[in-house]
Coordinates of C-alpha atoms in Angstrom, one line a residue:
M625 CA 7.3 23.6 -9.8
P626 CA 9.9 21.7 -7.5
Y627 CA 8.8 19.0 -5.1
L628 CA 8.1 20.3 -1.7
E629 CA 9.7 18.9 1.4
A630 CA 7.0 16.5 3.0
C631 CA 3.2 16.1 2.7
D632 CA 2.9 16.3 6.5
P633 CA 3.9 18.2 9.4
L634 CA 5.8 15.2 10.9
S635 CA 9.5 14.7 11.3
S636 CA 11.0 11.7 9.5
R637 CA 11.4 10.1 12.9
Q638 CA 7.6 10.7 13.7
F639 CA 6.5 9.6 10.3
M640 CA 8.4 6.2 10.8
L641 CA 7.1 5.7 14.1
S642 CA 3.6 6.1 12.8
V643 CA 4.1 3.9 9.9
R644 CA 5.7 1.2 12.2
R645 CA 2.7 1.4 14.6
L646 CA 0.4 1.0 11.7
A647 CA 2.3 -2.2 10.5
D648 CA 2.1 -3.6 14.1
S649 CA -1.7 -2.9 14.2
L650 CA -2.2 -4.7 10.9
N651 CA -0.1 -7.6 12.0
Y652 CA -1.7 -7.7 15.6
G653 CA -2.6 -11.3 16.7
V654 CA -0.8 -12.8 13.6
D655 CA 1.5 -15.8 14.5
R656 CA 4.6 -15.1 12.4
S657 CA 6.5 -18.2 13.7
S658 CA 6.0 -19.9 10.2
F659 CA 8.4 -17.7 8.8
L660 CA 11.2 -18.6 11.1
G661 CA 11.8 -21.9 9.5
S662 CA 10.6 -24.5 12.0
G663 CA 7.3 -25.5 10.2
L664 CA 8.5 -25.4 6.7
D665 CA 9.8 -28.1 4.2
Y666 CA 13.4 -28.8 4.7
A667 CA 15.7 -27.8 1.7
Q668 CA 19.3 -28.4 2.5
S669 CA 22.1 -27.8 5.1
R670 CA 24.8 -25.4 4.6
P671 CA 28.0 -24.3 6.4
Y672 CA 27.2 -22.0 9.3
E673 CA 27.6 -18.2 8.7
P674 CA 28.1 -15.3 11.4
G675 CA 24.7 -14.2 12.2
D676 CA 22.8 -17.7 11.9
S677 CA 20.6 -18.7 14.6
V678 CA 21.8 -21.6 16.9
K679 CA 18.4 -23.0 16.7
A680 CA 19.1 -23.9 13.1
I681 CA 22.2 -26.0 13.6
D682 CA 22.0 -29.4 11.9
W683 CA 23.6 -31.3 14.7
R684 CA 23.7 -34.5 12.9
I685 CA 25.8 -33.4 10.0
T686 CA 27.9 -31.0 12.3
A687 CA 28.8 -34.0 14.5
R688 CA 29.7 -36.3 11.4
T689 CA 31.8 -33.7 9.6
G690 CA 33.3 -31.6 12.6
R691 CA 32.1 -28.4 11.0
V692 CA 29.1 -26.5 12.1
F693 CA 26.1 -26.6 9.5
V694 CA 22.6 -25.1 9.6
K695 CA 19.4 -26.2 8.0
E696 CA 17.6 -24.2 5.4
Y697 CA 13.9 -24.5 4.8
E698 CA 11.9 -23.8 1.6
S699 CA 9.8 -20.8 2.4
P700 CA 6.1 -20.7 0.9
K701 CA 6.0 -18.5 -2.2
R702 CA 4.1 -15.4 -1.4
M703 CA 1.9 -13.5 -3.7
P704 CA 3.7 -10.1 -4.7
F705 CA 2.0 -7.0 -3.6
W706 CA 1.9 -3.9 -5.4
I707 CA 1.0 -0.7 -3.5
V708 CA -0.5 1.9 -6.1
V709 CA -0.5 5.4 -4.6
D710 CA -2.6 8.2 -6.4
T711 CA 0.0 11.2 -6.3
S712 CA -2.2 13.7 -8.0
A713 CA -3.0 17.2 -6.7
S714 CA -6.6 16.4 -5.4
M715 CA -5.2 14.1 -2.8
M716 CA -3.4 17.0 -1.1
A717 CA -6.7 18.9 -0.7
S718 CA -7.5 18.9 3.0
S719 CA -9.6 20.3 5.8
E720 CA -7.8 18.1 8.5
R721 CA -4.3 18.1 9.9
L722 CA -3.4 15.2 7.7
S723 CA -4.5 15.3 4.1
K724 CA -5.4 12.2 2.0
Y725 CA -2.1 12.1 0.4
A726 CA -0.4 12.2 3.9
W727 CA -2.6 9.4 5.0
A728 CA -2.0 7.5 1.8
A729 CA 1.8 7.7 2.5
Q730 CA 1.5 6.5 6.0
I731 CA -0.9 3.6 5.0
A732 CA 1.5 2.5 2.1
G733 CA 4.2 2.4 4.6
G734 CA 2.3 0.3 7.2
L735 CA 1.1 -2.0 4.6
A736 CA 4.6 -2.5 3.1
F737 CA 6.1 -3.4 6.5
A738 CA 3.3 -5.5 7.3
C739 CA 3.9 -7.5 4.1
L740 CA 7.8 -7.8 4.9
D741 CA 6.8 -8.9 8.2
R742 CA 4.9 -11.8 6.5
A743 CA 7.5 -12.6 4.1
S744 CA 5.6 -11.2 1.2
P745 CA 7.5 -9.0 -1.5
V746 CA 6.1 -5.5 -2.0
G747 CA 6.5 -2.9 -4.5
L748 CA 5.3 0.8 -5.2
L749 CA 3.8 2.4 -8.2
G750 CA 3.0 6.2 -8.2
A751 CA -0.3 6.9 -10.3
G752 CA 0.3 10.7 -10.9
G753 CA 2.5 12.6 -13.3
R754 CA 5.8 11.5 -12.0
A755 CA 7.7 8.4 -12.7
L756 CA 7.7 6.3 -9.4
R757 CA 8.0 2.6 -9.5
F758 CA 9.8 0.2 -7.4
N759 CA 9.5 -3.7 -8.2
P760 CA 8.4 -5.9 -5.3
S761 CA 11.2 -7.1 -3.0
L762 CA 11.9 -8.2 0.6
S763 CA 14.3 -5.3 1.1
R764 CA 13.4 -2.9 4.0
S765 CA 16.0 -0.4 2.7
T766 CA 14.3 -0.4 -0.6
V767 CA 10.7 0.4 1.1
M768 CA 12.6 3.2 3.1
Q769 CA 13.8 4.5 -0.2
W770 CA 10.4 4.7 -1.8
L771 CA 8.8 6.0 1.3
H772 CA 11.0 9.0 1.3
E773 CA 10.3 9.7 -2.3
L774 CA 6.7 9.3 -1.8
R775 CA 6.2 11.7 1.1
H776 CA 7.5 14.7 -1.4
Y777 CA 4.6 16.2 -3.4
R778 CA 3.6 18.7 -6.0
T779 CA 0.3 20.7 -5.8
D780 CA -0.3 20.8 -9.7
E781 CA 0.6 16.9 -10.3
P782 CA -2.2 15.3 -12.7
T783 CA -3.6 12.0 -12.1
R784 CA -2.7 9.0 -14.2
L785 CA -4.6 6.2 -12.3
A786 CA -6.3 4.4 -15.2
E787 CA -3.2 4.5 -17.3
R788 CA -0.9 3.3 -14.6
V789 CA -3.2 0.5 -13.4
G790 CA -3.6 -0.6 -16.8
E791 CA 0.0 -0.7 -17.8
L792 CA 0.8 -2.4 -14.4
S793 CA -1.7 -5.2 -14.8
S794 CA -0.9 -6.0 -18.4
S795 CA 2.7 -6.2 -17.5
L796 CA 2.7 -8.6 -14.8
S797 CA 3.4 -12.2 -15.8
Q798 CA 2.0 -13.8 -12.4
R799 CA -0.9 -13.2 -10.3
A800 CA -0.5 -10.4 -7.9
I801 CA -2.3 -8.4 -5.3
L802 CA -2.9 -4.6 -6.1
I803 CA -3.8 -2.4 -3.4
V804 CA -4.9 1.1 -4.8
L805 CA -4.8 4.2 -2.5
S806 CA -6.9 7.0 -4.1
D807 CA -9.7 9.5 -3.8
F808 CA -11.1 8.2 -7.0
H809 CA -11.9 11.6 -8.6
S810 CA -11.1 10.2 -11.8
P811 CA -13.9 8.2 -13.2
D812 CA -12.0 6.1 -15.6
G813 CA -9.9 4.8 -12.8
I814 CA -12.8 2.6 -11.6
E815 CA -13.0 0.9 -15.0
A816 CA -9.2 0.3 -15.2
L817 CA -9.6 -1.4 -11.6
R818 CA -12.5 -3.6 -13.0
L819 CA -10.2 -4.7 -15.9
A820 CA -7.3 -5.4 -13.6
G821 CA -9.6 -7.4 -11.3
G822 CA -10.0 -10.0 -14.0
R823 CA -6.4 -11.0 -13.7
H824 CA -5.2 -10.0 -10.1
E825 CA -6.8 -9.4 -6.8
V826 CA -7.6 -5.6 -6.4
V827 CA -8.3 -3.8 -3.4
A828 CA -9.4 -0.3 -3.5
L829 CA -8.8 2.0 -0.5
Q830 CA -10.6 5.2 -1.1
L831 CA -9.4 8.1 1.0
T832 CA -12.1 10.9 1.6
D833 CA -11.9 14.4 3.4
P834 CA -14.9 15.4 5.4
A835 CA -15.3 18.6 3.3
E836 CA -15.9 16.5 0.3
A837 CA -19.4 15.9 1.6
G838 CA -20.1 19.6 0.8
W839 CA -20.7 22.6 2.9
A840 CA -24.4 22.8 4.3
G841 CA -26.0 26.1 3.9
A842 CA -23.4 27.4 1.6
G843 CA -25.5 28.1 -1.3
F844 CA -23.6 28.3 -4.7
V845 CA -19.8 28.2 -4.4
R846 CA -17.0 28.9 -6.9
A847 CA -14.3 26.2 -7.0
R848 CA -11.4 25.2 -8.9
E849 CA -10.5 21.5 -9.8
A850 CA -7.2 20.6 -8.0
E851 CA -5.5 18.7 -11.0
T852 CA -6.7 20.6 -14.1
G853 CA -7.3 24.1 -12.7
R854 CA -10.7 24.1 -14.0
E855 CA -13.0 26.5 -12.3
F856 CA -16.6 26.0 -11.9
F857 CA -19.9 26.7 -9.8
S858 CA -21.6 24.3 -7.7
R859 CA -23.9 24.1 -4.7
G860 CA -22.1 23.9 -1.5
S861 CA -24.0 20.8 -0.7
D862 CA -23.0 19.1 -3.8
L863 CA -19.3 19.6 -5.0
G864 CA -19.9 17.5 -8.1
L865 CA -17.9 14.5 -6.8
T866 CA -19.3 11.0 -6.9
P867 CA -20.5 10.0 -3.3
P868 CA -18.0 7.6 -1.8
A869 CA -21.1 5.1 -1.3
E870 CA -21.6 5.1 -5.0
V871 CA -18.0 4.4 -5.8
G872 CA -18.1 1.5 -3.5
K873 CA -21.0 0.2 -5.4
L874 CA -19.4 0.4 -8.8
L875 CA -16.1 -1.3 -7.3
R876 CA -18.0 -3.9 -5.5
R877 CA -20.1 -4.6 -8.8
S878 CA -16.8 -5.1 -10.6
R879 CA -15.6 -7.6 -7.8
V880 CA -13.0 -5.2 -6.6
D881 CA -12.7 -5.1 -2.7
H882 CA -13.5 -1.5 -1.5
L883 CA -12.9 0.4 1.8
Q884 CA -13.6 4.1 2.4
I885 CA -11.2 5.5 4.7
R886 CA -12.2 8.9 6.2
T887 CA -9.3 11.2 7.0
D888 CA -11.0 12.2 10.3
G889 CA -11.7 8.6 11.3
A890 CA -10.0 5.6 13.2
V891 CA -7.8 4.8 10.4
A892 CA -5.7 2.1 11.9
A893 CA -8.7 0.3 13.2
T894 CA -10.5 0.5 10.1
L895 CA -7.7 -1.0 8.0
R896 CA -7.0 -3.6 10.7
V897 CA -10.6 -5.1 10.7
F898 CA -10.7 -4.9 6.9
F899 CA -7.6 -6.7 6.2
A900 CA -8.1 -9.4 9.1
S901 CA -11.5 -10.4 7.7
R902 CA -9.9 -11.0 3.9
A903 CA -6.4 -12.4 5.2
L904 CA -4.8 -10.8 2.4
L905 CA -1.3 -9.9 3.8
G906 CA -0.2 -13.5 4.0
R907 CA -1.7 -14.9 0.9
V908 CA 0.3 -17.8 -0.9
A909 CA 0.4 -18.1 -4.5
K910 CA -1.2 -21.1 -5.9
G911 CA 0.4 -23.4 -8.5

């Protein structure tokens, strides 16, 4: 099956506007001046190049040599971010205008640009059947590239959450921040995050659709599991899914930060409060 055009009804321009608004919301009230050079450790002076700010001119060396020099400062070393997105079929199941997957793509973009605004390198890892991996960088064009790929989807993609998180965690040579966007329909994914939490800082953003709470008064229903195609019978009030509150308990017991995001809720405000309370997006590496 080919990849479909987009996971949401938005045009490319509308999608990027939504992503940028989310990034600005996450950065609201944050002082970014420390990344402009004035408050950092002096490293060296070099010849002026077109595009350099006049505020960075080293007037003492410029006066002595007769050539324009600018000061360079050593930026703080930021912890790399990995955004892990569950691209499996269950993420596309939706009773709302935007599915869990559509929100995951927007949130991934908003987080990525918020990281770049704070000089933190960011990468992407897909946790579905396709190979989707971009190593952390400070390149906006790279983020634009993987966002374009991320918006494409398939309705038969299996989950590989546990496998991908395990591979990523063991392959990283330095401590990183892993932000996982998933509906956590795969029980072994929780155990994988617990193990990764022993080496890295792990944040679990659980996306839920209101229909996953069940259909009151529906009696018995016949349903099909999105990723395996397995058909089953269940009560309408209980679709056989682990309740989000229980998933949260299991993750927090494993020392993994957890946030439930409902697709019919105030997504941007929920994320802003969560990340502001943890000061994650500008975390500096120790050592």
